[in-house]
Coordinates of N, CA and C in Angstrom, one line a residue:
Q927 N 87.7 80.8 105.6 CA 87.7 80.9 107.0 C 89.7 81.0 107.3
V928 N 89.7 81.8 107.8 CA 91.5 82.2 108.4 C 91.8 81.3 109.5
Q929 N 92.7 80.6 109.3 CA 93.6 79.9 110.5 C 94.8 80.2 110.6
L930 N 95.1 80.7 112.1 CA 96.3 81.1 112.5 C 96.8 79.8 113.8
V931 N 98.2 79.1 112.9 CA 99.0 78.1 113.6 C 99.8 78.5 114.5
E932 N 100.1 78.6 115.5 CA 101.7 78.9 116.2 C 102.4 77.6 116.5
S933 N 103.9 78.0 116.3 CA 104.6 76.8 116.7 C 105.9 77.2 117.4
G934 N 106.5 76.7 118.0 CA 108.2 77.2 118.3 C 108.1 76.9 119.9
G935 N 107.1 77.0 120.5 CA 107.0 77.3 122.2 C 107.8 76.2 122.6
G936 N 108.1 76.3 124.2 CA 108.8 75.2 124.7 C 109.5 75.5 125.8
L937 N 110.0 74.8 126.6 CA 110.9 75.3 127.8 C 112.6 75.6 127.5
V938 N 112.6 76.4 128.3 CA 114.0 77.2 128.2 C 114.2 78.2 129.1
Q939 N 115.7 78.3 129.6 CA 116.5 78.5 130.7 C 116.5 80.1 131.0
A940 N 116.4 81.0 131.8 CA 116.7 82.2 131.6 C 117.8 82.4 131.3
G941 N 117.5 83.7 130.0 CA 119.0 84.2 129.1 C 119.0 83.7 127.9
G942 N 117.9 82.5 127.8 CA 117.8 81.8 126.5 C 116.6 82.3 125.4
S943 N 117.0 81.8 124.3 CA 116.4 82.3 123.3 C 114.9 81.5 122.4
L944 N 114.0 81.8 122.1 CA 113.2 81.1 121.2 C 112.7 81.7 120.0
R945 N 112.4 81.1 118.9 CA 111.7 81.9 117.9 C 110.4 81.3 117.7
L946 N 109.4 82.0 117.8 CA 108.0 81.2 117.6 C 107.7 81.9 116.2
S947 N 106.6 81.0 115.5 CA 106.3 81.0 114.4 C 104.6 81.1 114.4
C948 N 104.0 82.0 113.3 CA 102.5 81.9 112.9 C 102.8 81.8 111.8
A949 N 102.2 80.5 111.3 CA 101.6 79.8 109.7 C 100.0 80.5 109.5
T950 N 100.0 81.0 108.5 CA 98.6 81.7 108.2 C 97.9 80.8 106.9
S951 N 96.8 80.7 107.1 CA 96.2 79.8 105.8 C 95.8 80.9 104.6
R952 N 96.2 82.1 105.0 CA 95.8 83.2 103.9 C 96.9 84.0 103.6
N953 N 96.8 84.5 102.0 CA 98.1 85.2 102.0 C 98.4 86.4 103.3
M954 N 99.9 86.2 103.4 CA 100.0 87.4 104.0 C 99.4 88.6 104.0
F955 N 99.8 88.9 102.7 CA 99.6 90.4 102.0 C 98.7 91.0 102.6
G956 N 97.5 90.1 102.9 CA 96.3 90.7 103.3 C 95.8 91.1 104.7
F957 N 96.3 90.7 105.2 CA 96.7 91.1 106.4 C 97.1 92.8 106.7
D958 N 96.3 93.2 107.6 CA 96.6 94.7 108.3 C 97.3 94.8 108.7
T959 N 97.3 93.8 110.3 CA 98.3 93.9 111.3 C 98.3 92.1 111.3
V960 N 99.5 92.1 111.8 CA 99.7 90.8 112.5 C 100.4 91.0 114.2
G961 N 99.9 90.4 115.0 CA 100.8 90.7 116.4 C 100.5 89.4 117.2
W962 N 101.6 89.6 118.2 CA 101.8 88.3 119.1 C 101.0 89.4 120.6
Y963 N 100.5 88.0 121.3 CA 99.6 88.5 122.3 C 100.2 87.2 123.6
R964 N 100.0 87.5 124.6 CA 100.6 86.4 126.2 C 99.6 86.3 127.0
Q965 N 99.4 85.4 127.3 CA 98.4 85.2 128.4 C 99.1 84.2 129.8
A966 N 99.5 84.8 130.8 CA 99.8 84.0 132.1 C 98.6 83.4 132.7
P967 N 99.2 82.5 133.3 CA 98.3 82.1 134.3 C 97.4 82.8 135.1
G968 N 96.0 83.4 135.1 CA 95.7 84.0 136.3 C 95.5 85.4 135.9
K969 N 96.0 86.0 134.4 CA 96.4 87.2 133.9 C 95.5 87.3 132.8
Q970 N 95.4 88.9 132.6 CA 94.6 88.7 131.3 C 95.7 88.9 130.1
R971 N 94.9 88.4 128.9 CA 95.9 88.5 127.7 C 96.6 89.9 127.4
D972 N 97.9 90.1 127.0 CA 98.3 91.4 126.9 C 99.0 91.8 125.4
L973 N 99.2 92.3 124.9 CA 100.3 92.8 123.9 C 101.2 92.4 123.6
V974 N 102.2 92.0 123.0 CA 103.8 91.5 123.1 C 104.3 92.5 121.8
A975 N 103.8 92.4 120.6 CA 104.6 93.1 119.5 C 103.2 92.8 118.2
T976 N 103.5 94.1 117.8 CA 102.3 93.9 116.4 C 103.1 95.0 115.0
M977 N 103.0 94.4 114.1 CA 103.4 94.9 112.6 C 102.5 95.1 111.9
T978 N 102.5 96.3 111.1 CA 101.7 96.6 110.5 C 102.2 96.1 109.1
S979 N 101.2 96.0 107.9 CA 101.3 95.5 106.7 C 102.7 96.7 105.9
G980 N 102.7 97.9 106.3 CA 103.9 98.8 106.0 C 105.2 98.6 106.7
G981 N 105.3 97.8 107.8 CA 106.1 97.3 108.4 C 106.2 98.1 109.6
S982 N 105.5 98.9 110.2 CA 105.7 99.5 111.6 C 105.2 98.7 112.7
T983 N 106.3 98.8 113.8 CA 106.0 97.6 114.9 C 105.8 98.3 116.2
N984 N 105.2 97.5 116.9 CA 105.0 97.8 118.3 C 105.2 97.3 119.3
Y985 N 105.7 97.3 120.3 CA 106.3 96.7 121.4 C 105.8 96.8 122.5
A986 N 105.6 95.8 123.5 CA 105.6 96.1 125.1 C 106.5 96.7 125.8
D987 N 106.6 97.4 126.5 CA 107.8 97.8 127.3 C 108.7 97.0 127.8
S988 N 107.8 95.9 128.5 CA 108.4 95.1 128.9 C 109.2 94.0 128.3
V989 N 109.2 94.3 126.5 CA 110.0 93.5 125.5 C 110.7 94.0 125.0
K990 N 111.1 95.4 124.9 CA 111.7 96.3 124.1 C 113.2 95.9 124.1
G991 N 113.8 95.8 123.1 CA 115.3 95.6 123.3 C 115.5 94.1 123.5
R992 N 114.6 93.3 123.5 CA 114.5 91.8 123.7 C 113.9 90.9 122.3
F993 N 112.5 91.4 122.1 CA 111.9 90.6 121.2 C 111.9 91.3 119.8
G994 N 111.8 90.6 118.9 CA 111.8 90.9 117.6 C 110.4 90.3 116.9
I995 N 109.6 91.2 116.7 CA 108.5 90.8 115.3 C 108.8 90.6 114.1
S996 N 108.4 90.1 113.1 CA 108.8 89.9 111.3 C 107.9 89.2 111.0
R997 N 107.6 89.6 109.4 CA 106.8 88.7 108.9 C 107.3 88.3 107.6
D998 N 107.4 87.1 106.9 CA 107.6 86.7 105.6 C 106.6 86.4 104.9
N999 N 106.2 87.7 103.9 CA 104.9 87.3 103.1 C 105.0 85.9 102.4
P1000 N 106.0 85.7 101.7 CA 105.5 84.9 100.6 C 105.4 83.2 101.4
K1001 N 106.2 83.2 102.8 CA 106.0 81.7 103.3 C 104.6 82.1 103.9
N1002 N 103.9 83.1 104.1 CA 102.7 83.4 104.9 C 103.2 82.9 106.6
T1003 N 103.9 83.7 106.8 CA 104.2 83.2 108.2 C 105.0 84.6 108.7
A1004 N 104.5 85.0 110.0 CA 104.9 85.8 111.1 C 105.8 85.0 112.2
Y1005 N 107.1 86.0 112.8 CA 107.8 85.5 113.5 C 107.5 86.2 114.9
L1006 N 107.9 85.6 116.1 CA 108.5 86.4 117.2 C 109.8 85.9 117.7
Q1007 N 111.0 86.6 116.9 CA 112.4 86.1 118.2 C 112.1 86.7 119.3
M1008 N 112.7 86.0 120.7 CA 112.4 86.2 121.7 C 113.8 85.8 122.2
N1009 N 114.2 87.4 122.7 CA 115.7 87.1 123.3 C 116.3 87.4 124.8
S1010 N 117.1 86.7 125.4 CA 117.1 86.7 126.7 C 116.1 86.8 127.7
L1011 N 115.3 85.9 127.5 CA 114.0 85.8 128.2 C 114.3 85.6 129.7
K1012 N 113.0 85.7 130.2 CA 113.0 86.2 131.6 C 111.9 85.2 132.3
P1013 N 112.1 84.6 133.6 CA 111.0 83.5 133.9 C 109.7 84.4 133.7
D1014 N 109.4 85.4 134.0 CA 108.0 86.6 133.8 C 107.8 86.7 132.1
D1015 N 108.3 85.9 131.7 CA 108.4 86.0 129.8 C 107.2 84.9 129.9
T1016 N 106.8 83.6 130.8 CA 106.6 82.7 130.8 C 104.8 83.2 130.5
A1017 N 104.3 82.3 129.5 CA 102.6 82.5 129.4 C 102.4 81.7 128.0
V1018 N 101.3 81.4 127.7 CA 100.7 81.0 126.3 C 100.8 82.1 125.4
Y1019 N 101.4 82.2 124.4 CA 101.6 83.2 123.2 C 100.7 82.9 122.3
F1020 N 99.9 83.8 121.9 CA 99.0 83.8 120.6 C 99.2 84.8 119.8
C1021 N 99.1 84.4 118.1 CA 99.3 85.0 117.2 C 98.0 85.5 116.7
R1022 N 98.2 86.8 116.2 CA 96.6 87.4 116.0 C 96.7 88.1 114.7
A1023 N 95.9 88.4 114.2 CA 95.7 88.9 112.4 C 94.6 89.8 112.5
V1024 N 94.8 90.8 111.6 CA 93.6 91.8 111.3 C 93.5 92.3 109.7
R1025 N 92.0 91.7 109.1 CA 92.2 91.8 108.0 C 90.8 92.5 107.9
G1026 N 90.5 93.7 107.3 CA 89.2 94.3 106.8 C 88.6 94.2 108.2
G1027 N 89.2 94.4 109.3 CA 88.5 95.0 110.3 C 87.8 93.2 111.1
A1028 N 87.9 92.4 110.8 CA 88.2 91.2 111.3 C 89.3 90.5 111.8
V1029 N 89.0 89.9 113.6 CA 90.1 89.6 114.3 C 90.2 88.2 113.9
Y1030 N 91.3 87.9 114.0 CA 91.5 86.4 114.0 C 92.8 85.9 115.1
W1031 N 92.6 84.7 115.5 CA 93.4 84.3 116.7 C 94.0 82.8 116.4
G1032 N 95.4 82.3 117.2 CA 95.6 81.1 116.7 C 95.0 80.6 118.0
R1033 N 95.9 79.4 118.4 CA 95.2 78.7 119.7 C 96.2 78.8 120.5
G1034 N 97.3 79.3 120.0 CA 98.6 79.4 121.4 C 99.5 78.7 121.5
T1035 N 100.6 79.1 122.0 CA 101.8 77.9 121.6 C 102.5 78.5 123.3
Q1036 N 102.5 77.5 124.3 CA 102.9 78.0 125.6 C 105.0 78.0 125.6
V1037 N 105.1 78.6 126.4 CA 106.2 79.4 126.5 C 106.7 79.1 128.2
T1038 N 107.7 78.3 128.5 CA 107.9 78.0 129.5 C 109.6 78.7 130.0
V1039 N 109.6 79.6 131.0 CA 111.4 80.0 131.4 C 111.7 79.6 132.9
S1040 N 112.7 78.9 132.9 CA 113.0 78.7 134.1 C 114.1 79.4 134.3
S1041 N 114.4 79.6 136.1 CA 115.1 80.4 136.4 C 116.6 79.5 136.9

């Protein structure tokens, strides 16, 4: 069973930064894609950023230039560096990994950005 555990969320003022981590129970090399999604209260879960095993990245327009996704394969961890945070970035952030067609989710970490 693959487990994903997010950490690094918290309360930050607008303009600040946070780095989220996603620790996996399986070798990161085995994941085809690792990504971050977020869900604000009353809204659907939306894509934030993804990274393939080959290093290709994809970002939501709303975070381009502010967020950066990375993965440290030897540490079995993926990261989301979030800069210039805005109140609209407030949400629960989820880590997602895909391996051989199977999709795995973490339980999420809360990010709150105050104005």
